[in-house]
Amino acid sequence: MSEPLNSTLVRYYRIIRSSPWLTAVAVIISLAIMALVVLGIRFIALQSRSLALLNLLNFLLIPVLVIGAALWLASSWRRTQLDIARMRDERAMIEGYFDRMTDLLLSRNLRQSSLDDEAARAARAHTLTIFRQLDGEGRGHVVRFLYESALLNAAEPIVDLQTADLTGTHLSSIQSPGINLRNVILAESQLVEVIWPGSDLRNVDLDRANLSSADLSESYLRDATLRSATLTDANLAGAILTKANMSGANLRNADLADANLSGVDLSQADLTGANLKGIKLNGANLTGAILDGSDVSLANLNKANLTEASLNGANLSGANLAGATLIRTKLNGSVMSGAILSDANLTDAELRETDLNMANLRGATMNQAIITGAILRDAIMGRVSLSGADLSASDLSRANLSIANLSRAVLNRANLEEAGLSGADLRAAQLRGANLRGAILRGAILGDADLNRADLTKANLRWANLSNANLSGADLTEVDLTDAEVSPQSLAKARSVTRVDRPDTSHFESAPAVIPPTQTGQFASSRAPSYQKQKSGPRIPPDNPQEERPPTN
């Protein structure tokens, strides 16, 4: 416990010492605290009329504070002198390194060497040795020298820096396109506004590094680690970051258009306002990530994990989210028109006022999802599971919901005009005030459904099961109820039943005829007794109802 605390205090001390302004503020705060202590003790002494405490203040505490301040100033002056001496030594070491490398360049033709040549091995040895003796700023000067000497080209580097430890290196604003830093440790480095397009950064360690406004476009960062790195406003367009670890990274307003992040770990990352258009994130881990207001249009998120991620107000139009996991994901107000969400898991997801116009949700799981006020016009939702989901006031006109599971779903005031609901399960669903004009509900199960004041004008309910359904105040004008299972009592509660193709309800009005037993003494079927309807054909829908879209106007 003591070591992390000491290292933290040392880090903060160095940060304060690095800036004259921070040092001045620290001194002022320290003096203010000491003054408050003295005044506080004096106040207590006066209130308690303690002469001993006043004597302690006058003769002991104030001199101790003055001596302590003097010792601190002396120590600070001594450390400053040591820092100056260290800087002189580092400057001398850097100049000596430059001299040796210049000699290798001129006399040993280092630029024409291969990695196995004696000159290249000597250059690598000199470089790794000097790195261990310099601070972050000094290592930055060495890297600049190597790049400007054409010894760190991405294609064929002369000086191989693999496994070199450059932790805390200062390279801000360096322009080094095509630099090769493969497998280099650059953790906690300052790389603000570096220009490294087309660079080879495979397996590089950039944990907690500051890459704000950096240009890494078209760079190769496969298997790189960027945990908790800062990449705000960075340019990563077209970069390859497959299987990289970017958990907890800050990518606010970053440009990752057309980048390849397949299999990347972006859990808990912040991508607010980022440009992810056309990005490849298939199989990526985005658990708990923040993508509010980001542009993810035309992106590939096939089988990505977005559990508990936040994409409020994001643009996901045309994105591929087939098989993706979006459990408890927030997608409120997002645009997902034309998106592919087939077989995706959106259990408990939030999609308030989301635009899913013409989206493909075939086979998706959306149980208990909140989809109020959403737009799902012309959406493909065959075999979707929406059990217990809230779709109040949503627009599902002309949507294909054939064989969908909508049991216990809330569809109050929803627009289902001309929607295809053949074979759908709507048991105990709430459809109060819903618009079902021209909807196709052939073979649908509406048992115990609440259709109070629903508009079913010209709806097709052939073979539908409306047992115990609430049709109070419902408009059944020109509804086709051929072979539907509905009681006369339920129909009597409807507001309008004009020109309705009524079902055969004779079995509700008279006792059914019993089929006599056969000569062998057994009944005609395994069910005993069997009943035969009078004059009506079979009311059972086909075994495999066809998924159908409603006729277009």
CSV table of C-alpha atoms in Angstrom, one decimal, residues 77-514:
chain,number,residue,atom,x,y,z
A,77,TRP,CA,17.3,25.0,-4.3
A,78,ARG,CA,19.5,21.9,-3.9
A,79,ARG,CA,17.2,19.8,-6.0
A,80,THR,CA,17.1,22.5,-8.6
A,81,GLN,CA,20.9,22.5,-8.8
A,82,LEU,CA,20.9,18.7,-9.2
A,83,ASP,CA,18.4,18.9,-12.0
A,84,ILE,CA,20.5,21.5,-13.8
A,85,ALA,CA,23.6,19.2,-13.4
A,86,ARG,CA,21.5,16.2,-14.7
A,87,MET,CA,20.4,18.2,-17.7
A,88,ARG,CA,24.0,19.1,-18.5
A,89,ASP,CA,25.0,15.5,-18.3
A,90,GLU,CA,22.1,14.4,-20.5
A,91,ARG,CA,23.0,17.0,-23.1
A,92,ALA,CA,26.6,15.8,-23.1
A,93,MET,CA,25.4,12.2,-23.5
A,94,ILE,CA,23.1,13.1,-26.4
A,95,GLU,CA,25.9,15.1,-28.2
A,96,GLY,CA,28.2,12.1,-27.8
A,97,TYR,CA,25.6,9.8,-29.2
A,98,PHE,CA,25.0,12.1,-32.1
A,99,ASP,CA,28.8,12.1,-32.8
A,100,ARG,CA,29.0,8.3,-32.8
A,101,MET,CA,26.0,7.9,-35.0
A,102,THR,CA,27.2,10.5,-37.5
A,103,ASP,CA,30.5,8.6,-37.7
A,104,LEU,CA,28.6,5.4,-38.5
A,105,LEU,CA,26.5,7.2,-41.1
A,106,LEU,CA,29.5,8.8,-42.9
A,107,SER,CA,32.3,6.3,-42.5
A,108,ARG,CA,30.4,3.0,-42.3
A,109,ASN,CA,27.6,3.8,-44.7
A,110,LEU,CA,25.0,2.9,-42.2
A,111,ARG,CA,22.0,3.8,-44.4
A,112,GLN,CA,23.0,1.0,-46.8
A,113,SER,CA,23.3,-1.6,-44.1
A,114,SER,CA,20.9,-4.4,-43.2
A,115,LEU,CA,19.8,-5.3,-39.8
A,116,ASP,CA,22.4,-8.1,-39.5
A,117,ASP,CA,25.4,-5.8,-40.5
A,118,GLU,CA,27.9,-4.9,-37.9
A,119,ALA,CA,27.2,-1.2,-38.3
A,120,ALA,CA,23.5,-1.6,-37.7
A,121,ARG,CA,24.1,-3.8,-34.6
A,122,ALA,CA,26.4,-1.2,-33.2
A,123,ALA,CA,23.9,1.6,-33.9
A,124,ARG,CA,21.2,-0.4,-32.1
A,125,ALA,CA,23.5,-1.0,-29.1
A,126,HIS,CA,24.4,2.7,-28.8
A,127,THR,CA,20.7,3.6,-29.1
A,128,LEU,CA,19.3,1.2,-26.5
A,129,THR,CA,22.1,2.2,-24.1
A,130,ILE,CA,21.4,5.9,-24.4
A,131,PHE,CA,17.7,5.3,-24.0
A,132,ARG,CA,18.3,3.8,-20.5
A,133,GLN,CA,20.2,6.9,-19.4
A,134,LEU,CA,17.9,9.7,-20.6
A,135,ASP,CA,14.6,11.1,-19.5
A,136,GLY,CA,11.5,11.4,-21.7
A,137,GLU,CA,12.5,14.6,-23.4
A,138,GLY,CA,16.0,13.3,-24.1
A,139,ARG,CA,14.6,10.0,-25.6
A,140,GLY,CA,12.4,12.2,-27.8
A,141,HIS,CA,15.5,13.9,-29.3
A,142,VAL,CA,17.1,10.6,-30.1
A,143,VAL,CA,14.0,9.3,-31.9
A,144,ARG,CA,13.8,12.5,-33.9
A,145,PHE,CA,17.5,12.1,-34.9
A,146,LEU,CA,16.9,8.5,-36.0
A,147,TYR,CA,13.9,9.3,-38.1
A,148,GLU,CA,15.5,12.4,-39.7
A,149,SER,CA,18.5,10.2,-40.5
A,150,ALA,CA,16.3,7.8,-42.4
A,151,LEU,CA,17.0,5.0,-40.0
A,152,LEU,CA,13.4,4.3,-38.8
A,153,ASN,CA,11.5,3.9,-42.1
A,154,ALA,CA,8.4,1.8,-41.8
A,155,ALA,CA,9.4,-0.6,-44.7
A,156,GLU,CA,13.0,-1.3,-43.9
A,157,PRO,CA,14.3,0.2,-40.6
A,158,ILE,CA,18.1,0.3,-40.2
A,159,VAL,CA,18.0,0.6,-36.4
A,160,ASP,CA,15.7,-2.0,-35.0
A,161,LEU,CA,14.0,-0.5,-31.8
A,162,GLN,CA,11.8,-3.6,-31.1
A,163,THR,CA,11.3,-4.1,-27.3
A,164,ALA,CA,12.9,-0.8,-26.6
A,165,ASP,CA,11.4,0.9,-23.4
A,166,LEU,CA,10.5,4.5,-24.2
A,167,THR,CA,8.0,4.9,-21.4
A,168,GLY,CA,7.3,8.6,-20.8
A,169,THR,CA,9.0,9.8,-24.0
A,170,HIS,CA,8.2,13.3,-25.2
A,171,LEU,CA,7.5,13.4,-29.0
A,172,SER,CA,4.8,16.0,-29.2
A,173,SER,CA,4.3,17.6,-32.6
A,174,ILE,CA,6.9,15.4,-34.3
A,175,GLN,CA,6.3,14.9,-38.0
A,176,SER,CA,7.4,11.4,-38.8
A,177,PRO,CA,5.2,9.9,-41.5
A,178,GLY,CA,6.0,6.2,-42.1
A,179,ILE,CA,8.0,5.8,-38.9
A,180,ASN,CA,8.7,2.2,-37.7
A,181,LEU,CA,8.1,1.8,-33.9
A,182,ARG,CA,7.0,-1.8,-34.0
A,183,ASN,CA,6.9,-3.6,-30.6
A,184,VAL,CA,8.2,-0.5,-28.8
A,185,ILE,CA,7.0,0.5,-25.3
A,186,LEU,CA,5.7,4.1,-25.4
A,187,ALA,CA,3.4,3.9,-22.3
A,188,GLU,CA,2.5,7.2,-20.7
A,189,SER,CA,4.3,9.1,-23.5
A,190,GLN,CA,3.4,12.6,-24.7
A,191,LEU,CA,2.6,12.2,-28.4
A,192,VAL,CA,0.3,15.2,-28.8
A,193,GLU,CA,-0.2,16.3,-32.5
A,194,VAL,CA,2.3,13.8,-33.8
A,195,ILE,CA,2.1,13.2,-37.5
A,196,TRP,CA,2.6,9.5,-38.2
A,197,PRO,CA,0.4,8.5,-41.2
A,198,GLY,CA,1.2,5.2,-42.7
A,199,SER,CA,3.5,4.1,-39.8
A,200,ASP,CA,4.2,0.6,-38.6
A,201,LEU,CA,3.1,0.5,-35.0
A,202,ARG,CA,2.3,-3.2,-34.6
A,203,ASN,CA,2.3,-4.5,-31.0
A,204,VAL,CA,3.3,-1.0,-29.8
A,205,ASP,CA,2.5,-0.3,-26.1
A,206,LEU,CA,0.7,3.0,-25.9
A,207,ASP,CA,-1.1,2.5,-22.6
A,208,ARG,CA,-2.1,5.8,-21.0
A,209,ALA,CA,-0.3,7.7,-23.7
A,210,ASN,CA,-1.5,11.1,-24.8
A,211,LEU,CA,-2.2,11.1,-28.6
A,212,SER,CA,-4.6,14.1,-28.7
A,213,SER,CA,-4.9,15.4,-32.3
A,214,ALA,CA,-2.4,12.9,-33.5
A,215,ASP,CA,-2.5,11.8,-37.2
A,216,LEU,CA,-2.2,8.0,-37.4
A,217,SER,CA,-4.2,7.6,-40.6
A,218,GLU,CA,-3.5,4.5,-42.6
A,219,SER,CA,-1.1,3.3,-39.9
A,220,TYR,CA,-0.8,-0.4,-38.9
A,221,LEU,CA,-1.5,-0.9,-35.2
A,222,ARG,CA,-2.4,-4.6,-35.1
A,223,ASP,CA,-2.3,-6.1,-31.6
A,224,ALA,CA,-1.4,-2.6,-30.2
A,225,THR,CA,-2.3,-1.8,-26.6
A,226,LEU,CA,-3.9,1.6,-26.0
A,227,ARG,CA,-5.6,1.1,-22.6
A,228,SER,CA,-6.8,4.4,-21.1
A,229,ALA,CA,-5.0,6.3,-23.9
A,230,THR,CA,-6.1,9.8,-24.9
A,231,LEU,CA,-7.0,10.0,-28.6
A,232,THR,CA,-9.3,13.0,-28.6
A,233,ASP,CA,-9.6,14.6,-32.1
A,234,ALA,CA,-7.1,12.0,-33.4
A,235,ASN,CA,-7.1,10.9,-37.0
A,236,LEU,CA,-7.2,7.2,-37.4
A,237,ALA,CA,-9.0,7.1,-40.7
A,238,GLY,CA,-8.2,3.9,-42.6
A,239,ALA,CA,-5.9,2.6,-39.8
A,240,ILE,CA,-5.7,-1.1,-39.1
A,241,LEU,CA,-6.2,-1.8,-35.4
A,242,THR,CA,-7.3,-5.5,-35.5
A,243,LYS,CA,-7.3,-7.2,-32.1
A,244,ALA,CA,-6.0,-4.0,-30.4
A,245,ASN,CA,-6.7,-3.3,-26.8
A,246,MET,CA,-8.3,0.1,-26.4
A,247,SER,CA,-10.3,-0.5,-23.3
A,248,GLY,CA,-11.0,2.8,-21.4
A,249,ALA,CA,-9.5,4.9,-24.2
A,250,ASN,CA,-10.7,8.4,-24.8
A,251,LEU,CA,-11.6,8.8,-28.5
A,252,ARG,CA,-14.0,11.7,-28.3
A,253,ASN,CA,-14.4,13.4,-31.7
A,254,ALA,CA,-11.8,11.0,-33.2
A,255,ASP,CA,-11.9,10.1,-36.9
A,256,LEU,CA,-12.0,6.4,-37.5
A,257,ALA,CA,-13.7,6.4,-40.9
A,258,ASP,CA,-13.1,3.1,-42.8
A,259,ALA,CA,-10.7,1.9,-40.1
A,260,ASN,CA,-10.4,-1.8,-39.4
A,261,LEU,CA,-11.0,-2.6,-35.7
A,262,SER,CA,-12.2,-6.2,-36.0
A,263,GLY,CA,-11.9,-8.0,-32.7
A,264,VAL,CA,-10.7,-4.9,-30.9
A,265,ASP,CA,-11.5,-4.3,-27.2
A,266,LEU,CA,-13.2,-1.0,-26.7
A,267,SER,CA,-14.9,-1.8,-23.5
A,268,GLN,CA,-15.7,1.4,-21.4
A,269,ALA,CA,-14.1,3.5,-24.2
A,270,ASP,CA,-15.5,7.0,-24.9
A,271,LEU,CA,-16.3,7.6,-28.6
A,272,THR,CA,-18.7,10.5,-28.1
A,273,GLY,CA,-19.1,12.4,-31.4
A,274,ALA,CA,-16.5,10.1,-33.2
A,275,ASN,CA,-16.6,9.5,-36.9
A,276,LEU,CA,-17.0,5.7,-37.4
A,277,LYS,CA,-18.5,5.7,-40.8
A,278,GLY,CA,-17.7,2.5,-42.7
A,279,ILE,CA,-15.6,1.2,-39.8
A,280,LYS,CA,-15.1,-2.5,-39.3
A,281,LEU,CA,-16.0,-3.6,-35.8
A,282,ASN,CA,-17.1,-7.1,-36.3
A,283,GLY,CA,-16.6,-9.2,-33.3
A,284,ALA,CA,-15.4,-6.2,-31.3
A,285,ASN,CA,-16.1,-5.7,-27.6
A,286,LEU,CA,-17.8,-2.4,-26.9
A,287,THR,CA,-19.3,-3.3,-23.5
A,288,GLY,CA,-20.2,-0.1,-21.6
A,289,ALA,CA,-18.7,2.1,-24.4
A,290,ILE,CA,-20.1,5.6,-25.0
A,291,LEU,CA,-20.9,6.4,-28.6
A,292,ASP,CA,-23.4,9.2,-28.1
A,293,GLY,CA,-23.8,11.4,-31.2
A,294,SER,CA,-21.3,9.4,-33.2
A,295,ASP,CA,-21.6,8.5,-36.9
A,296,VAL,CA,-21.6,4.7,-37.2
A,297,SER,CA,-23.4,4.7,-40.6
A,298,LEU,CA,-22.5,1.8,-42.9
A,299,ALA,CA,-20.3,0.3,-40.2
A,300,ASN,CA,-19.8,-3.5,-39.8
A,301,LEU,CA,-20.7,-4.5,-36.3
A,302,ASN,CA,-21.5,-8.1,-37.1
A,303,LYS,CA,-21.6,-10.1,-33.8
A,304,ALA,CA,-20.2,-7.2,-31.8
A,305,ASN,CA,-20.8,-7.0,-28.1
A,306,LEU,CA,-22.5,-3.7,-27.2
A,307,THR,CA,-23.9,-4.7,-23.9
A,308,GLU,CA,-24.9,-1.6,-21.8
A,309,ALA,CA,-23.3,0.7,-24.4
A,310,SER,CA,-24.7,4.1,-24.9
A,311,LEU,CA,-25.5,5.2,-28.5
A,312,ASN,CA,-28.1,7.9,-27.8
A,313,GLY,CA,-28.5,10.1,-30.9
A,314,ALA,CA,-26.0,8.1,-32.9
A,315,ASN,CA,-26.3,7.6,-36.7
A,316,LEU,CA,-26.4,3.8,-37.4
A,317,SER,CA,-28.2,4.0,-40.8
A,318,GLY,CA,-27.2,1.1,-43.0
A,319,ALA,CA,-25.0,-0.4,-40.3
A,320,ASN,CA,-24.6,-4.2,-40.1
A,321,LEU,CA,-25.5,-5.4,-36.5
A,322,ALA,CA,-26.5,-8.9,-37.5
A,323,GLY,CA,-26.0,-11.2,-34.5
A,324,ALA,CA,-24.8,-8.4,-32.3
A,325,THR,CA,-25.4,-8.3,-28.5
A,326,LEU,CA,-27.2,-5.1,-27.5
A,327,ILE,CA,-28.5,-6.1,-24.1
A,328,ARG,CA,-29.6,-3.0,-22.0
A,329,THR,CA,-28.0,-0.8,-24.7
A,330,LYS,CA,-29.3,2.8,-25.0
A,331,LEU,CA,-30.3,3.8,-28.5
A,332,ASN,CA,-32.7,6.6,-27.7
A,333,GLY,CA,-33.2,9.0,-30.6
A,334,SER,CA,-30.7,7.2,-32.8
A,335,VAL,CA,-31.1,6.8,-36.6
A,336,MET,CA,-31.0,3.2,-37.7
A,337,SER,CA,-32.9,3.3,-41.0
A,338,GLY,CA,-32.0,0.4,-43.2
A,339,ALA,CA,-29.8,-1.1,-40.5
A,340,ILE,CA,-29.4,-4.9,-40.4
A,341,LEU,CA,-30.2,-6.3,-36.9
A,342,SER,CA,-31.2,-9.8,-37.9
A,343,ASP,CA,-30.7,-12.3,-35.0
A,344,ALA,CA,-29.5,-9.5,-32.8
A,345,ASN,CA,-30.2,-9.5,-29.0
A,346,LEU,CA,-31.8,-6.3,-27.8
A,347,THR,CA,-33.3,-7.6,-24.6
A,348,ASP,CA,-34.1,-4.6,-22.2
A,349,ALA,CA,-32.7,-2.2,-24.8
A,350,GLU,CA,-33.9,1.4,-24.9
A,351,LEU,CA,-35.0,2.7,-28.3
A,352,ARG,CA,-37.2,5.6,-27.5
A,353,GLU,CA,-38.0,7.6,-30.6
A,354,THR,CA,-35.5,5.7,-32.6
A,355,ASP,CA,-35.7,5.7,-36.4
A,356,LEU,CA,-35.8,2.0,-37.6
A,357,ASN,CA,-37.4,2.7,-40.9
A,358,MET,CA,-36.9,-0.2,-43.3
A,359,ALA,CA,-34.6,-1.9,-40.8
A,360,ASN,CA,-34.1,-5.7,-40.9
A,361,LEU,CA,-34.9,-7.2,-37.5
A,362,ARG,CA,-35.8,-10.7,-38.7
A,363,GLY,CA,-35.3,-13.2,-35.8
A,364,ALA,CA,-34.1,-10.5,-33.4
A,365,THR,CA,-34.8,-10.8,-29.6
A,366,MET,CA,-36.3,-7.6,-28.2
A,367,ASN,CA,-38.0,-8.8,-25.1
A,368,GLN,CA,-38.9,-6.1,-22.5
A,369,ALA,CA,-37.3,-3.5,-24.8
A,370,ILE,CA,-38.6,0.1,-24.6
A,371,ILE,CA,-39.4,1.2,-28.1
A,372,THR,CA,-41.9,4.0,-27.5
A,373,GLY,CA,-42.5,6.5,-30.2
A,374,ALA,CA,-40.1,4.7,-32.6
A,375,ILE,CA,-40.4,4.6,-36.4
A,376,LEU,CA,-40.5,1.1,-37.8
A,377,ARG,CA,-42.3,1.7,-41.1
A,378,ASP,CA,-41.7,-1.1,-43.7
A,379,ALA,CA,-39.4,-2.8,-41.2
A,380,ILE,CA,-38.7,-6.5,-41.7
A,381,MET,CA,-39.5,-8.1,-38.3
A,382,GLY,CA,-40.5,-11.7,-39.2
A,383,ARG,CA,-40.1,-14.1,-36.2
A,384,VAL,CA,-38.9,-11.2,-34.0
A,385,SER,CA,-39.5,-11.7,-30.3
A,386,LEU,CA,-41.0,-8.6,-28.6
A,387,SER,CA,-42.5,-10.3,-25.5
A,388,GLY,CA,-43.3,-7.7,-22.9
A,389,ALA,CA,-41.8,-4.9,-25.0
A,390,ASP,CA,-43.3,-1.4,-24.9
A,391,LEU,CA,-44.1,-0.1,-28.4
A,392,SER,CA,-46.6,2.6,-27.3
A,393,ALA,CA,-47.2,5.2,-30.0
A,394,SER,CA,-44.7,3.6,-32.4
A,395,ASP,CA,-45.2,3.6,-36.1
A,396,LEU,CA,-45.2,0.1,-37.5
A,397,SER,CA,-47.2,0.7,-40.6
A,398,ARG,CA,-46.5,-1.8,-43.4
A,399,ALA,CA,-44.0,-3.6,-41.2
A,400,ASN,CA,-43.7,-7.4,-41.6
A,401,LEU,CA,-44.3,-9.0,-38.2
A,402,SER,CA,-45.4,-12.4,-39.4
A,403,ILE,CA,-44.9,-15.2,-36.9
A,404,ALA,CA,-43.6,-12.6,-34.4
A,405,ASN,CA,-43.9,-13.0,-30.6
A,406,LEU,CA,-45.7,-10.0,-29.3
A,407,SER,CA,-47.2,-11.6,-26.2
A,408,ARG,CA,-47.8,-9.1,-23.4
A,409,ALA,CA,-46.4,-6.4,-25.6
A,410,VAL,CA,-47.7,-2.8,-25.1
A,411,LEU,CA,-48.9,-1.4,-28.4
A,412,ASN,CA,-51.3,1.3,-27.1
A,413,ARG,CA,-51.9,4.0,-29.8
A,414,ALA,CA,-49.4,2.3,-32.1
A,415,ASN,CA,-49.8,2.6,-35.9
A,416,LEU,CA,-50.0,-0.9,-37.4
A,417,GLU,CA,-51.8,0.1,-40.6
A,418,GLU,CA,-51.4,-2.5,-43.3
A,419,ALA,CA,-48.9,-4.3,-41.1
A,420,GLY,CA,-48.3,-8.0,-41.8
A,421,LEU,CA,-49.0,-10.0,-38.6
A,422,SER,CA,-49.9,-13.4,-40.0
A,423,GLY,CA,-49.4,-16.1,-37.4
A,424,ALA,CA,-48.2,-13.5,-34.8
A,425,ASP,CA,-48.6,-14.2,-31.1
A,426,LEU,CA,-50.4,-11.3,-29.5
A,427,ARG,CA,-51.7,-13.0,-26.4
A,428,ALA,CA,-52.5,-10.6,-23.6
A,429,ALA,CA,-51.1,-7.7,-25.8
A,430,GLN,CA,-52.3,-4.2,-25.1
A,431,LEU,CA,-53.6,-2.6,-28.3
A,432,ARG,CA,-55.8,0.1,-26.8
A,433,GLY,CA,-56.5,2.8,-29.5
A,434,ALA,CA,-54.1,1.1,-31.9
A,435,ASN,CA,-54.5,1.6,-35.7
A,436,LEU,CA,-54.8,-1.8,-37.4
A,437,ARG,CA,-56.5,-0.6,-40.6
A,438,GLY,CA,-55.9,-3.0,-43.4
A,439,ALA,CA,-53.6,-5.1,-41.2
A,440,ILE,CA,-53.1,-8.8,-42.1
A,441,LEU,CA,-53.7,-10.9,-39.0
A,442,ARG,CA,-54.4,-14.3,-40.6
A,443,GLY,CA,-54.0,-17.0,-38.0
A,444,ALA,CA,-52.8,-14.5,-35.4
A,445,ILE,CA,-53.4,-15.4,-31.7
A,446,LEU,CA,-55.1,-12.5,-29.9
A,447,GLY,CA,-56.4,-14.4,-26.9
A,448,ASP,CA,-56.9,-12.0,-23.9
A,449,ALA,CA,-55.6,-9.1,-26.0
A,450,ASP,CA,-56.9,-5.6,-25.2
A,451,LEU,CA,-58.3,-4.0,-28.4
A,452,ASN,CA,-60.3,-1.4,-26.7
A,453,ARG,CA,-61.1,1.4,-29.2
A,454,ALA,CA,-58.7,-0.1,-31.7
A,455,ASP,CA,-59.3,0.6,-35.4
A,456,LEU,CA,-59.5,-2.7,-37.3
A,457,THR,CA,-61.2,-1.4,-40.5
A,458,LYS,CA,-60.7,-3.8,-43.4
A,459,ALA,CA,-58.3,-5.9,-41.4
A,460,ASN,CA,-57.9,-9.6,-42.3
A,461,LEU,CA,-58.5,-11.8,-39.3
A,462,ARG,CA,-59.1,-15.2,-41.1
A,463,TRP,CA,-58.4,-18.1,-38.7
A,464,ALA,CA,-57.4,-15.6,-36.0
A,465,ASN,CA,-58.0,-16.6,-32.3
A,466,LEU,CA,-59.8,-13.8,-30.5
A,467,SER,CA,-60.9,-15.8,-27.5
A,468,ASN,CA,-61.5,-13.6,-24.4
A,469,ALA,CA,-60.2,-10.6,-26.4
A,470,ASN,CA,-61.5,-7.1,-25.4
A,471,LEU,CA,-63.2,-5.6,-28.4
A,472,SER,CA,-65.0,-2.8,-26.5
A,473,GLY,CA,-65.4,0.2,-28.8
A,474,ALA,CA,-63.3,-1.4,-31.5
A,475,ASP,CA,-64.0,-0.5,-35.1
A,476,LEU,CA,-64.6,-3.7,-37.1
A,477,THR,CA,-65.9,-2.2,-40.3
A,478,GLU,CA,-65.4,-4.6,-43.3
A,479,VAL,CA,-63.2,-6.9,-41.2
A,480,ASP,CA,-62.7,-10.4,-42.5
A,481,LEU,CA,-63.4,-12.8,-39.6
A,482,THR,CA,-63.9,-15.9,-41.7
A,483,ASP,CA,-63.2,-19.0,-39.6
A,484,ALA,CA,-62.0,-16.8,-36.7
A,485,GLU,CA,-62.5,-17.9,-33.2
A,486,VAL,CA,-64.5,-15.0,-31.6
A,487,SER,CA,-67.6,-15.1,-29.4
A,488,PRO,CA,-70.8,-13.2,-30.3
A,489,GLN,CA,-70.5,-11.5,-26.9
A,490,SER,CA,-67.1,-10.0,-27.8
A,491,LEU,CA,-68.5,-8.8,-31.2
A,492,ALA,CA,-71.4,-7.2,-29.5
A,493,LYS,CA,-69.1,-4.9,-27.6
A,494,ALA,CA,-67.5,-3.5,-30.7
A,495,ARG,CA,-68.4,0.0,-31.8
A,496,SER,CA,-68.9,-0.9,-35.5
A,497,VAL,CA,-69.4,-4.3,-37.1
A,498,THR,CA,-70.8,-3.2,-40.5
A,499,ARG,CA,-70.1,-5.4,-43.5
A,500,VAL,CA,-68.2,-7.9,-41.5
A,501,ASP,CA,-67.4,-11.4,-42.9
A,502,ARG,CA,-68.6,-13.0,-39.7
A,503,PRO,CA,-67.4,-16.4,-38.5
A,504,ASP,CA,-69.7,-19.4,-38.1
A,505,THR,CA,-70.9,-19.0,-34.5
A,506,SER,CA,-73.4,-21.8,-34.6
A,507,HIS,CA,-71.3,-23.8,-32.2
A,508,PHE,CA,-71.9,-21.0,-29.6
A,509,GLU,CA,-75.7,-21.1,-30.0
A,510,SER,CA,-76.7,-24.8,-30.1
A,511,ALA,CA,-75.3,-28.1,-28.7
A,512,PRO,CA,-72.8,-29.8,-30.9
A,513,ALA,CA,-73.7,-33.1,-32.4
A,514,VAL,CA,-71.9,-36.1,-31.0
